[in-house]
């Protein structure tokens, strides 16, 4: 299945996306910067072609790539099951009841959001002048990334240093988002990551997000607060309680800024 996903993903970019990317804002801004002979870097834009696949009827499925829709529907079904298994492992690691995270995300109505972002990072003639993808943490829950197995560029921030996430054939990279950090009361941290532009290669990136329902109330798990209580004789919630939809409103404005003020801002809503 992963081999088929790689095939249709690469074909889709060549057949349906590359021409559009070559006329994109990122390309135009980089060209303008180089023509002006000015120093500096292109800001507030990413050297990325991207579209989103979801379970609703608003998808604009690529129509000229054979087997794309069928293959990606099968892939999304399988990777969603994997995300739920990963969340069960997190439940166990945190000492929570099996299914706790999934239940919290689904708001009792089985309406958690599961989306898949299909991205390509084409070769960049001046990679030092533009970001592949600006540094950020993900807003949601569990992210499963099927990255390129030939072209590198993904980095995570660990102990103040940017560390490469090397390509591994047919591996799924698992990332944790802001809601896992809140629910675990900081036991898990959402991970700062970025993508570097590269002069060679067309990097594939297919990231699937298992996020809470926009109506879900997210807060540190009470069981984790009780564990803290044994140490300090009082309940300590490091993070606020909020509705995920409100958090997304804040995140959409502050995605590339430090995450701590986002938690403070949503607490004030």
Short mmCIF file of C-alpha atoms in Angstrom, two decimals:
data_model
loop_
_atom_site.label_atom_id
_atom_site.label_comp_id
_atom_site.label_asym_id
_atom_site.label_seq_id
_atom_site.Cartn_x
_atom_site.Cartn_y
_atom_site.Cartn_z
CA UNK A 1 0.00 0.00 0.00
CA UNK A 2 2.78 2.46 0.87
CA UNK A 3 4.47 1.80 -2.45
CA UNK A 4 1.20 2.57 -4.25
CA UNK A 5 0.81 5.77 -2.21
CA UNK A 6 4.30 6.88 -3.24
CA UNK A 7 3.46 6.18 -6.88
CA UNK A 8 0.16 8.08 -7.04
CA UNK A 9 1.56 10.91 -4.91
CA UNK A 10 4.47 11.53 -7.26
CA UNK A 11 2.29 11.22 -10.35
CA UNK A 12 -0.27 13.62 -8.90
CA UNK A 13 2.29 16.37 -8.39
CA UNK A 14 3.70 16.00 -11.89
CA UNK A 15 0.33 15.75 -13.63
CA UNK A 16 -1.79 18.19 -11.65
CA UNK A 17 0.19 20.31 -9.18
CA UNK A 18 3.59 21.27 -10.53
CA UNK A 19 2.37 23.85 -13.06
CA UNK A 20 0.22 25.52 -10.39
CA UNK A 21 3.14 25.62 -7.94
CA UNK A 22 5.37 27.28 -10.53
CA UNK A 23 2.92 30.21 -10.55
CA UNK A 24 2.54 30.31 -6.77
CA UNK A 25 3.15 33.22 -4.42
CA UNK A 26 6.28 31.52 -3.03
CA UNK A 27 7.87 31.25 -6.48
CA UNK A 28 6.90 34.81 -7.41
CA UNK A 29 8.27 36.30 -4.17
CA UNK A 30 11.54 34.41 -4.48
CA UNK A 31 11.94 35.57 -8.08
CA UNK A 32 11.25 39.17 -7.05
CA UNK A 33 13.81 38.97 -4.25
CA UNK A 34 16.52 37.59 -6.54
CA UNK A 35 15.78 40.14 -9.29
CA UNK A 36 16.05 42.98 -6.77
CA UNK A 37 19.51 41.84 -5.66
CA UNK A 38 18.50 42.52 -2.09
CA UNK A 39 19.80 40.59 0.87
CA UNK A 40 17.42 38.86 3.25
CA UNK A 41 14.92 36.06 2.98
CA UNK A 42 11.37 35.54 1.74
CA UNK A 43 9.14 35.74 4.83
CA UNK A 44 5.62 34.54 5.68
CA UNK A 45 5.49 31.95 2.92
CA UNK A 46 6.52 28.30 2.51
CA UNK A 47 8.14 26.53 -0.46
CA UNK A 48 5.39 23.92 -0.38
CA UNK A 49 2.60 22.63 -2.59
CA UNK A 50 -0.21 21.31 -0.41
CA UNK A 51 -3.83 20.13 -0.46
CA UNK A 52 -6.07 18.48 2.13
CA UNK A 53 -8.07 15.25 2.06
CA UNK A 54 -10.88 14.69 4.61
CA UNK A 55 -13.87 12.43 5.21
CA UNK A 56 -16.44 15.03 4.11
CA UNK A 57 -17.67 15.92 0.64
CA UNK A 58 -15.54 19.03 0.20
CA UNK A 59 -12.47 17.20 -1.12
CA UNK A 60 -11.21 18.29 -4.48
CA UNK A 61 -9.76 14.93 -5.41
CA UNK A 62 -7.13 15.08 -8.14
CA UNK A 63 -9.00 13.91 -11.20
CA UNK A 64 -6.25 13.19 -13.71
CA UNK A 65 -4.10 10.81 -11.66
CA UNK A 66 -5.09 7.15 -12.13
CA UNK A 67 -5.98 5.32 -8.89
CA UNK A 68 -5.23 8.36 -6.70
CA UNK A 69 -8.62 8.52 -4.98
CA UNK A 70 -8.91 4.77 -4.47
CA UNK A 71 -5.37 4.43 -3.14
CA UNK A 72 -5.57 7.40 -0.79
CA UNK A 73 -8.94 6.32 0.61
CA UNK A 74 -7.46 2.91 1.45
CA UNK A 75 -4.35 4.54 2.94
CA UNK A 76 -6.37 6.95 5.08
CA UNK A 77 -8.47 4.09 6.42
CA UNK A 78 -5.41 2.10 7.46
CA UNK A 79 -3.45 5.02 8.92
CA UNK A 80 -6.49 6.12 10.95
CA UNK A 81 -6.53 2.66 12.58
CA UNK A 82 -2.81 3.08 13.29
CA UNK A 83 -3.43 6.48 14.90
CA UNK A 84 -6.01 4.93 17.23
CA UNK A 85 -3.57 2.16 18.19
CA UNK A 86 -0.91 4.78 18.92
CA UNK A 87 -3.35 6.64 21.15
CA UNK A 88 -4.06 3.44 23.08
CA UNK A 89 -0.32 3.06 23.69
CA UNK A 90 -0.27 6.65 24.95
CA UNK A 91 -3.20 5.83 27.25
CA UNK A 92 -1.20 2.96 28.70
CA UNK A 93 1.99 5.00 29.05
CA UNK A 94 0.12 7.72 30.92
CA UNK A 95 -1.73 5.29 33.18
CA UNK A 96 -5.11 6.22 31.67
CA UNK A 97 -7.94 3.85 30.85
CA UNK A 98 -7.85 2.30 27.37
CA UNK A 99 -9.56 4.57 24.86
CA UNK A 100 -9.33 7.70 27.03
CA UNK A 101 -7.69 9.94 24.42
CA UNK A 102 -9.95 8.75 21.61
CA UNK A 103 -13.05 9.37 23.72
CA UNK A 104 -11.84 12.85 24.68
CA UNK A 105 -11.20 13.72 21.05
CA UNK A 106 -14.54 12.37 19.81
CA UNK A 107 -16.73 14.41 22.18
CA UNK A 108 -19.01 11.34 22.64
CA UNK A 109 -20.29 11.72 19.05
CA UNK A 110 -17.58 9.97 17.03
CA UNK A 111 -16.82 13.26 15.29
CA UNK A 112 -13.07 13.63 15.75
CA UNK A 113 -11.38 15.20 12.73
CA UNK A 114 -9.13 13.06 10.57
CA UNK A 115 -7.43 14.89 7.72
CA UNK A 116 -4.53 14.14 5.41
CA UNK A 117 -2.28 16.89 4.11
CA UNK A 118 -0.55 15.93 0.86
CA UNK A 119 2.55 18.07 0.34
CA UNK A 120 5.49 18.30 -1.99
CA UNK A 121 8.60 20.42 -1.57
CA UNK A 122 10.00 20.91 -5.08
CA UNK A 123 13.66 21.69 -5.75
CA UNK A 124 14.44 25.27 -4.77
CA UNK A 125 17.03 27.27 -6.76
CA UNK A 126 17.91 29.37 -3.69
CA UNK A 127 17.13 27.24 -0.61
CA UNK A 128 18.88 29.67 1.73
CA UNK A 129 16.31 32.34 0.80
CA UNK A 130 13.01 30.61 1.65
CA UNK A 131 11.68 28.10 4.16
CA UNK A 132 10.35 24.76 3.01
CA UNK A 133 7.92 24.95 5.95
CA UNK A 134 8.29 27.41 8.82
CA UNK A 135 8.91 26.10 12.33
CA UNK A 136 5.72 25.31 14.29
CA UNK A 137 4.01 22.80 16.53
CA UNK A 138 0.88 21.04 15.30
CA UNK A 139 -2.41 22.17 16.80
CA UNK A 140 -4.10 18.82 17.15
CA UNK A 141 -3.54 15.35 18.50
CA UNK A 142 -1.57 12.55 16.86
CA UNK A 143 0.09 13.09 13.50
CA UNK A 144 1.32 10.23 11.31
CA UNK A 145 3.73 11.32 8.61
CA UNK A 146 4.70 9.27 5.57
CA UNK A 147 7.70 11.29 4.44
CA UNK A 148 9.98 10.87 1.47
CA UNK A 149 12.45 7.99 1.72
CA UNK A 150 15.07 9.67 -0.49
CA UNK A 151 14.94 13.45 0.03
CA UNK A 152 15.55 14.76 3.55
CA UNK A 153 14.66 18.15 5.00
CA UNK A 154 12.47 17.47 8.06
CA UNK A 155 13.93 18.64 11.37
CA UNK A 156 12.70 18.67 14.98
CA UNK A 157 13.84 20.92 17.81
CA UNK A 158 15.35 18.97 20.70
CA UNK A 159 17.29 20.49 23.61
CA UNK A 160 17.65 23.75 21.69
CA UNK A 161 19.14 22.08 18.60
CA UNK A 162 17.56 21.35 15.22
CA UNK A 163 17.90 17.61 14.58
CA UNK A 164 17.41 15.90 11.21
CA UNK A 165 14.68 13.28 10.90
CA UNK A 166 16.37 11.03 8.34
CA UNK A 167 14.40 9.34 5.56
CA UNK A 168 13.68 5.69 6.33
CA UNK A 169 11.99 3.61 3.60
CA UNK A 170 8.31 2.88 4.30
CA UNK A 171 8.41 4.26 7.85
CA UNK A 172 5.70 6.32 9.52
CA UNK A 173 6.97 9.22 11.64
CA UNK A 174 4.70 9.84 14.66
CA UNK A 175 4.37 13.36 16.00
CA UNK A 176 2.40 14.73 18.96
CA UNK A 177 0.40 17.95 18.79
CA UNK A 178 -0.67 20.62 21.26
CA UNK A 179 -3.80 18.75 22.42
CA UNK A 180 -1.77 15.72 23.52
CA UNK A 181 0.43 18.07 25.55
CA UNK A 182 -2.62 19.55 27.27
CA UNK A 183 -4.40 16.26 27.87
CA UNK A 184 -1.23 14.69 29.33
CA UNK A 185 -0.63 17.80 31.48
CA UNK A 186 2.77 18.17 29.85
CA UNK A 187 3.92 14.56 30.10
CA UNK A 188 4.00 14.53 26.31
CA UNK A 189 5.16 17.66 24.52
CA UNK A 190 4.06 18.91 21.14
CA UNK A 191 7.11 18.95 18.90
CA UNK A 192 8.56 21.97 17.14
CA UNK A 193 9.44 20.99 13.59
CA UNK A 194 10.29 22.56 10.25
CA UNK A 195 11.19 21.59 6.68
CA UNK A 196 14.27 22.95 4.91
CA UNK A 197 14.21 23.87 1.25
CA UNK A 198 16.51 21.73 -0.85
CA UNK A 199 18.21 22.43 -4.19
CA UNK A 200 17.65 18.88 -5.46
CA UNK A 201 14.84 16.36 -5.27
CA UNK A 202 11.06 16.69 -4.95
CA UNK A 203 10.28 15.78 -1.35
CA UNK A 204 7.00 13.97 -0.66
CA UNK A 205 5.20 14.50 2.64
CA UNK A 206 1.82 12.96 3.55
CA UNK A 207 0.75 13.95 7.06
CA UNK A 208 -2.44 12.54 8.60
CA UNK A 209 -3.89 14.33 11.62
CA UNK A 210 -6.16 12.70 14.24
CA UNK A 211 -7.53 15.82 15.93
CA UNK A 212 -10.33 16.48 18.42
CA UNK A 213 -13.80 17.47 17.33
CA UNK A 214 -14.10 21.25 17.16
CA UNK A 215 -16.74 20.91 19.90
CA UNK A 216 -14.57 18.74 22.19
CA UNK A 217 -13.55 20.15 25.56
CA UNK A 218 -9.86 19.54 26.13
CA UNK A 219 -8.22 19.61 29.55
CA UNK A 220 -5.55 17.75 31.52
CA UNK A 221 -6.79 14.25 32.38
CA UNK A 222 -8.11 14.23 35.98
CA UNK A 223 -6.24 11.01 36.69
CA UNK A 224 -2.95 12.78 36.00
CA UNK A 225 -3.89 15.60 38.33
CA UNK A 226 -4.59 13.07 41.06
CA UNK A 227 -1.10 11.67 40.58
CA UNK A 228 0.27 15.18 41.07
CA UNK A 229 -1.92 15.64 44.14
CA UNK A 230 -0.09 12.86 45.97
CA UNK A 231 3.13 14.86 45.65
CA UNK A 232 1.99 18.36 46.53
CA UNK A 233 -1.34 17.95 48.34
CA UNK A 234 -3.28 19.99 45.79
CA UNK A 235 -4.60 19.68 42.27
CA UNK A 236 -2.30 21.28 39.73
CA UNK A 237 -3.42 21.77 36.13
CA UNK A 238 -0.53 23.14 34.12
CA UNK A 239 -2.84 23.82 31.16
CA UNK A 240 -6.30 25.41 30.85
CA UNK A 241 -9.59 23.80 29.92
CA UNK A 242 -10.97 24.96 26.56
CA UNK A 243 -13.06 24.03 23.54
CA UNK A 244 -10.86 22.87 20.67
CA UNK A 245 -12.64 25.08 18.13
CA UNK A 246 -11.67 28.13 20.19
CA UNK A 247 -8.09 26.91 20.29
CA UNK A 248 -8.04 26.60 16.50
CA UNK A 249 -9.19 30.21 16.15
CA UNK A 250 -6.17 31.28 18.19
CA UNK A 251 -3.81 28.83 16.47
CA UNK A 252 -4.73 30.01 12.98
CA UNK A 253 -3.50 33.48 13.94
CA UNK A 254 -0.41 32.35 15.87
CA UNK A 255 0.73 29.09 14.23
CA UNK A 256 4.34 30.15 13.72
CA UNK A 257 4.68 31.92 17.07
CA UNK A 258 5.60 30.44 20.50
CA UNK A 259 2.93 28.03 21.71
CA UNK A 260 2.73 29.11 25.38
CA UNK A 261 0.88 32.38 24.59
CA UNK A 262 -1.68 30.34 22.63
CA UNK A 263 -2.60 28.41 25.75
CA UNK A 264 -2.88 31.69 27.67
CA UNK A 265 -5.00 33.30 24.96
CA UNK A 266 -7.47 30.44 24.69
CA UNK A 267 -7.78 30.32 28.49
CA UNK A 268 -9.03 33.90 28.37
CA UNK A 269 -11.87 33.11 25.92
#
